[in-house]
Each structure stands twice: as C-alpha cells, then as structure tokens.
Short mmCIF file of C-alpha atoms in Angstrom, two decimals:
data_model
loop_
_atom_site.label_atom_id
_atom_site.label_comp_id
_atom_site.label_asym_id
_atom_site.label_seq_id
_atom_site.Cartn_x
_atom_site.Cartn_y
_atom_site.Cartn_z
CA UNK A 1125 36.22 95.01 30.78
CA UNK A 1126 33.32 92.79 31.46
CA UNK A 1127 31.92 95.38 34.22
CA UNK A 1128 32.38 98.24 31.94
CA UNK A 1129 31.23 96.89 29.02
CA UNK A 1130 27.82 95.66 31.08
CA UNK A 1131 28.16 98.93 31.88
CA UNK A 1132 27.99 101.03 28.92
CA UNK A 1133 25.81 97.95 27.79
CA UNK A 1134 23.13 99.33 30.87
CA UNK A 1135 24.04 102.74 29.48
CA UNK A 1136 22.44 102.85 25.85
CA UNK A 1137 19.50 100.75 26.86
CA UNK A 1138 18.75 103.44 30.38
CA UNK A 1139 19.83 106.57 26.49
CA UNK A 1140 17.00 103.85 24.21
CA UNK A 1141 14.29 104.70 26.94
CA UNK A 1142 14.91 108.45 27.66
CA UNK A 1143 13.88 108.68 23.51
CA UNK A 1144 11.01 107.21 23.69
CA UNK A 1145 9.77 109.92 26.22
CA UNK A 1146 7.48 112.57 25.58
CA UNK A 1147 7.65 116.00 26.20
CA UNK A 1148 4.22 116.95 26.90
CA UNK A 1149 2.10 113.11 29.52
CA UNK A 1150 -0.46 111.60 26.56
CA UNK A 1151 -3.52 111.32 28.68
CA UNK A 1152 -5.49 113.75 30.98
CA UNK A 1153 -4.97 111.59 33.97
CA UNK A 1154 -1.23 111.96 33.73
CA UNK A 1155 -1.32 116.04 33.72
CA UNK A 1156 -2.69 115.50 36.55
CA UNK A 1157 -0.34 113.61 38.33
CA UNK A 1158 2.34 115.61 37.41
CA UNK A 1159 0.68 119.13 38.56
CA UNK A 1160 -0.54 117.00 41.35
CA UNK A 1161 3.54 116.46 41.95
CA UNK A 1162 4.63 120.33 40.38
CA UNK A 1163 2.97 121.02 43.59
CA UNK A 1164 4.52 118.50 46.33
CA UNK A 1165 7.73 119.15 45.44
CA UNK A 1166 7.57 122.84 45.28
CA UNK A 1167 6.25 122.82 49.01
CA UNK A 1168 8.12 120.41 49.61
CA UNK A 1169 11.60 122.72 48.98
CA UNK A 1170 9.88 125.74 51.01
CA UNK A 1171 9.68 123.51 54.17
CA UNK A 1172 13.06 122.27 53.19
CA UNK A 1173 14.35 125.80 53.07
CA UNK A 1174 11.33 128.91 53.41
CA UNK A 1175 14.26 130.93 52.35
CA UNK A 1176 13.75 129.89 48.02
CA UNK A 1177 10.32 132.14 48.51
CA UNK A 1178 12.43 135.09 47.01
CA UNK A 1179 13.10 133.19 43.77
CA UNK A 1180 9.30 131.88 43.57
CA UNK A 1181 8.78 135.78 44.23
CA UNK A 1182 11.36 137.66 42.37
CA UNK A 1183 12.16 134.86 39.77
CA UNK A 1184 10.60 135.39 36.32
CA UNK A 1185 9.50 131.88 35.65
CA UNK A 1186 10.51 128.93 37.57
CA UNK A 1187 11.02 124.55 35.36
CA UNK A 1188 9.88 121.70 38.48
CA UNK A 1189 10.68 118.29 37.79
CA UNK A 1190 8.93 117.22 40.72
CA UNK A 1191 11.21 113.30 40.15
CA UNK A 1192 14.30 112.79 38.53
CA UNK A 1193 16.13 109.39 38.84
CA UNK A 1194 19.15 109.18 38.14
CA UNK A 1195 21.61 106.50 37.82
CA UNK A 1196 26.16 105.29 36.68
CA UNK A 1197 27.89 101.89 37.03
CA UNK A 1198 31.04 103.88 35.50
CA UNK A 1199 28.69 105.93 32.76
CA UNK A 1200 25.67 106.97 34.33
CA UNK A 1201 22.45 108.89 33.22
CA UNK A 1202 19.16 110.78 34.73
CA UNK A 1203 15.62 111.39 33.72
CA UNK A 1204 12.92 113.37 34.94
CA UNK A 1205 9.60 115.09 33.78
CA UNK A 1206 8.11 118.64 34.95
CA UNK A 1207 6.28 122.15 34.56
CA UNK A 1208 7.31 125.21 32.88
CA UNK A 1209 5.94 127.82 35.21
CA UNK A 1210 6.30 131.81 33.79
CA UNK A 1211 5.00 134.47 36.26
CA UNK A 1212 3.32 131.57 38.16
CA UNK A 1213 1.57 130.81 35.33
CA UNK A 1214 1.58 126.79 34.55
CA UNK A 1215 2.76 127.67 30.40
CA UNK A 1216 4.46 124.26 29.60
CA UNK A 1217 6.35 121.04 29.63
CA UNK A 1218 9.40 120.22 29.93
CA UNK A 1219 12.33 116.95 30.28
CA UNK A 1220 15.09 116.96 30.88
CA UNK A 1221 18.44 113.88 29.90
CA UNK A 1222 21.35 113.79 31.76
CA UNK A 1223 24.66 112.21 30.75
CA UNK A 1224 27.87 111.43 32.84
CA UNK A 1225 30.93 109.97 32.23
CA UNK A 1226 32.99 109.97 35.77
CA UNK A 1227 33.09 107.72 38.59
CA UNK A 1228 29.59 106.38 39.65
CA UNK A 1229 27.62 104.29 41.50
CA UNK A 1230 23.79 103.46 42.08
CA UNK A 1231 21.34 105.43 41.72
CA UNK A 1232 19.45 107.80 43.85
CA UNK A 1233 15.09 110.40 42.91
CA UNK A 1234 15.43 114.11 43.50
CA UNK A 1235 13.72 117.14 43.11
CA UNK A 1236 15.00 119.66 40.58
CA UNK A 1237 13.56 123.72 40.06
CA UNK A 1238 15.39 125.81 37.97
CA UNK A 1239 14.16 129.03 38.50
CA UNK A 1240 14.92 132.13 35.53
CA UNK A 1241 16.03 135.32 35.88
CA UNK A 1242 14.36 137.41 32.77
CA UNK A 1243 12.37 136.79 29.79
CA UNK A 1244 15.33 136.20 27.91
CA UNK A 1245 16.10 133.44 30.23
CA UNK A 1246 13.09 132.18 29.93
CA UNK A 1247 12.60 132.14 26.50
CA UNK A 1248 15.80 130.44 25.61
CA UNK A 1249 14.28 127.81 27.79
CA UNK A 1250 11.92 127.58 26.17
CA UNK A 1251 13.23 127.55 22.98
CA UNK A 1252 13.94 123.99 22.29
CA UNK A 1253 16.58 122.10 23.27
CA UNK A 1254 18.36 123.76 25.69
CA UNK A 1255 21.78 122.09 27.83
CA UNK A 1256 23.63 123.26 31.28
CA UNK A 1257 26.79 122.40 31.07
CA UNK A 1258 29.23 121.26 34.07
CA UNK A 1259 29.71 124.45 34.95
CA UNK A 1260 26.06 125.24 35.51
CA UNK A 1261 26.22 123.38 39.01
CA UNK A 1262 22.32 123.08 41.30
CA UNK A 1263 22.43 124.02 45.38
CA UNK A 1264 21.35 121.30 47.01
CA UNK A 1265 18.56 122.40 49.47
CA UNK A 1266 18.58 122.38 53.05
CA UNK A 1267 17.98 125.34 55.58
CA UNK A 1268 19.64 128.71 54.49
CA UNK A 1269 21.03 127.03 51.65
CA UNK A 1270 18.25 129.27 48.94
CA UNK A 1271 19.67 132.21 51.31
CA UNK A 1272 23.73 132.74 50.16
CA UNK A 1273 22.27 131.19 46.78
CA UNK A 1274 22.64 133.35 43.59
CA UNK A 1275 21.61 133.39 39.83
CA UNK A 1276 24.19 132.16 37.51
CA UNK A 1277 23.59 132.69 33.73
CA UNK A 1278 20.66 134.08 33.67
CA UNK A 1279 19.76 130.97 36.08
CA UNK A 1280 19.66 129.09 39.82
CA UNK A 1281 18.95 125.83 39.98
CA UNK A 1282 18.09 123.46 43.50
CA UNK A 1283 18.32 119.78 44.00
CA UNK A 1284 16.19 118.09 46.88
CA UNK A 1285 17.47 113.79 47.26
CA UNK A 1286 14.58 112.00 48.13
CA UNK A 1287 15.56 108.59 48.47
CA UNK A 1288 18.65 106.51 47.57
CA UNK A 1289 22.56 106.37 47.25
CA UNK A 1290 24.96 107.79 45.20
CA UNK A 1291 28.49 107.66 44.18
CA UNK A 1292 29.37 109.85 42.36
CA UNK A 1293 32.46 111.82 40.88
CA UNK A 1294 31.94 112.85 37.74
CA UNK A 1295 31.30 115.28 34.23
CA UNK A 1296 28.24 116.01 32.58
CA UNK A 1297 25.55 118.18 31.81
CA UNK A 1298 21.70 118.43 30.69
CA UNK A 1299 19.65 119.31 27.85
CA UNK A 1300 15.91 120.83 28.79
CA UNK A 1301 13.39 120.31 25.91
CA UNK A 1302 10.35 122.46 26.70
CA UNK A 1303 6.95 122.09 24.64
CA UNK A 1304 3.80 123.95 24.89
CA UNK A 1305 0.30 123.77 27.29
CA UNK A 1306 -1.07 124.99 24.15
CA UNK A 1307 -0.91 122.94 21.51
CA UNK A 1308 -2.91 124.40 18.56
CA UNK A 1309 -3.97 121.68 15.96
CA UNK A 1310 -3.47 122.73 12.55
CA UNK A 1311 -6.88 122.95 9.91
CA UNK A 1312 -7.43 120.27 7.34
#
C-alpha cells in the first residue's frame, strides 16, 4: 500500500512539472537547441532505417520530438517537445504528454516522429489539443521496419530508443499541443 502511495505521488508530481512547461521555447537559444536536436533526431532515424525516407518524401507533414523522457512506477508519464513541419518547412512547435496505468517500472529516453499523410491530418493535429488513443502505436525503428510500416488513421508513428530501461505492459495515450511558429502580436 505504501509503494502505491509513493508511486501515485511521483506520478502527480510529474504531472505538475509537465503542466508548467510551455509548448514554444521561450528564448532564441532554446529554439536553436530544439532545432539542432530535431535535425539530429531525423538523421539518427534515417541512419537506423533508410526506408523511413519514403515517409519524409510522401507525407504532407511531420512532428519531430527529439528527446522524450518516460518514467513509471505502476503509473507512468512521458513528456517531450518538438518541431512541426509542413511540406518540409518548420511551421511550429509541439509538446507531448503521456499518462499510462498498468505494470510499468523504470525510465527511458526516446525519439519520436509522427508523419501525417495529408493536409487534413496535419490540420487536425495543429487545431489544438490532439490525442492518440491506445490503438495508435509506434513502430520501434530498426533496419527495415519502416519498409513494412503504413499509416493508421492518417498517421505513421516511429520511435527510436535512446537510453534507459523500461519494463512496460501498460495502457495509455499521448496528448499533443501545438503552437504556430508565427505568433502575431495584438495591436495596442
């Protein structure tokens, strides 16, 4: 009983931490670092599996989350920030939060790319709060995996593990927020 209470306290503390995070990096240096990390994540994904190139070539847009941290002790959570591209042009920023419940223990870092088949799918993502259900799953990227992958519900999700160890048999979903790169200031 005590371990469940500790696990729940950790989960809620993680939730409070994530709620205080902004979608868009606040300083130019933060934006530059995120851009470098996103480009590196794309290069690593292409290096792990060159067949992912077909998604870059044919997708209308994609979101790159270069550093996502996932941690759990029974209940778990994940958080990451990224950039959103429309027809290979960076158009905005996104963040992802994830909550899981089930048998989970440990922590890991990973990279994630979400491809959008067409403008309608990307617009749905950009329209505000966007949630993946537990049915939309990511393909763990290794040589040849992208060649067999296809879109589900207008999206294709690829994940590349970076470091850490996670035992996970849980259920959950990912929630995304989007903010345009161009923010118009109101006239005073």
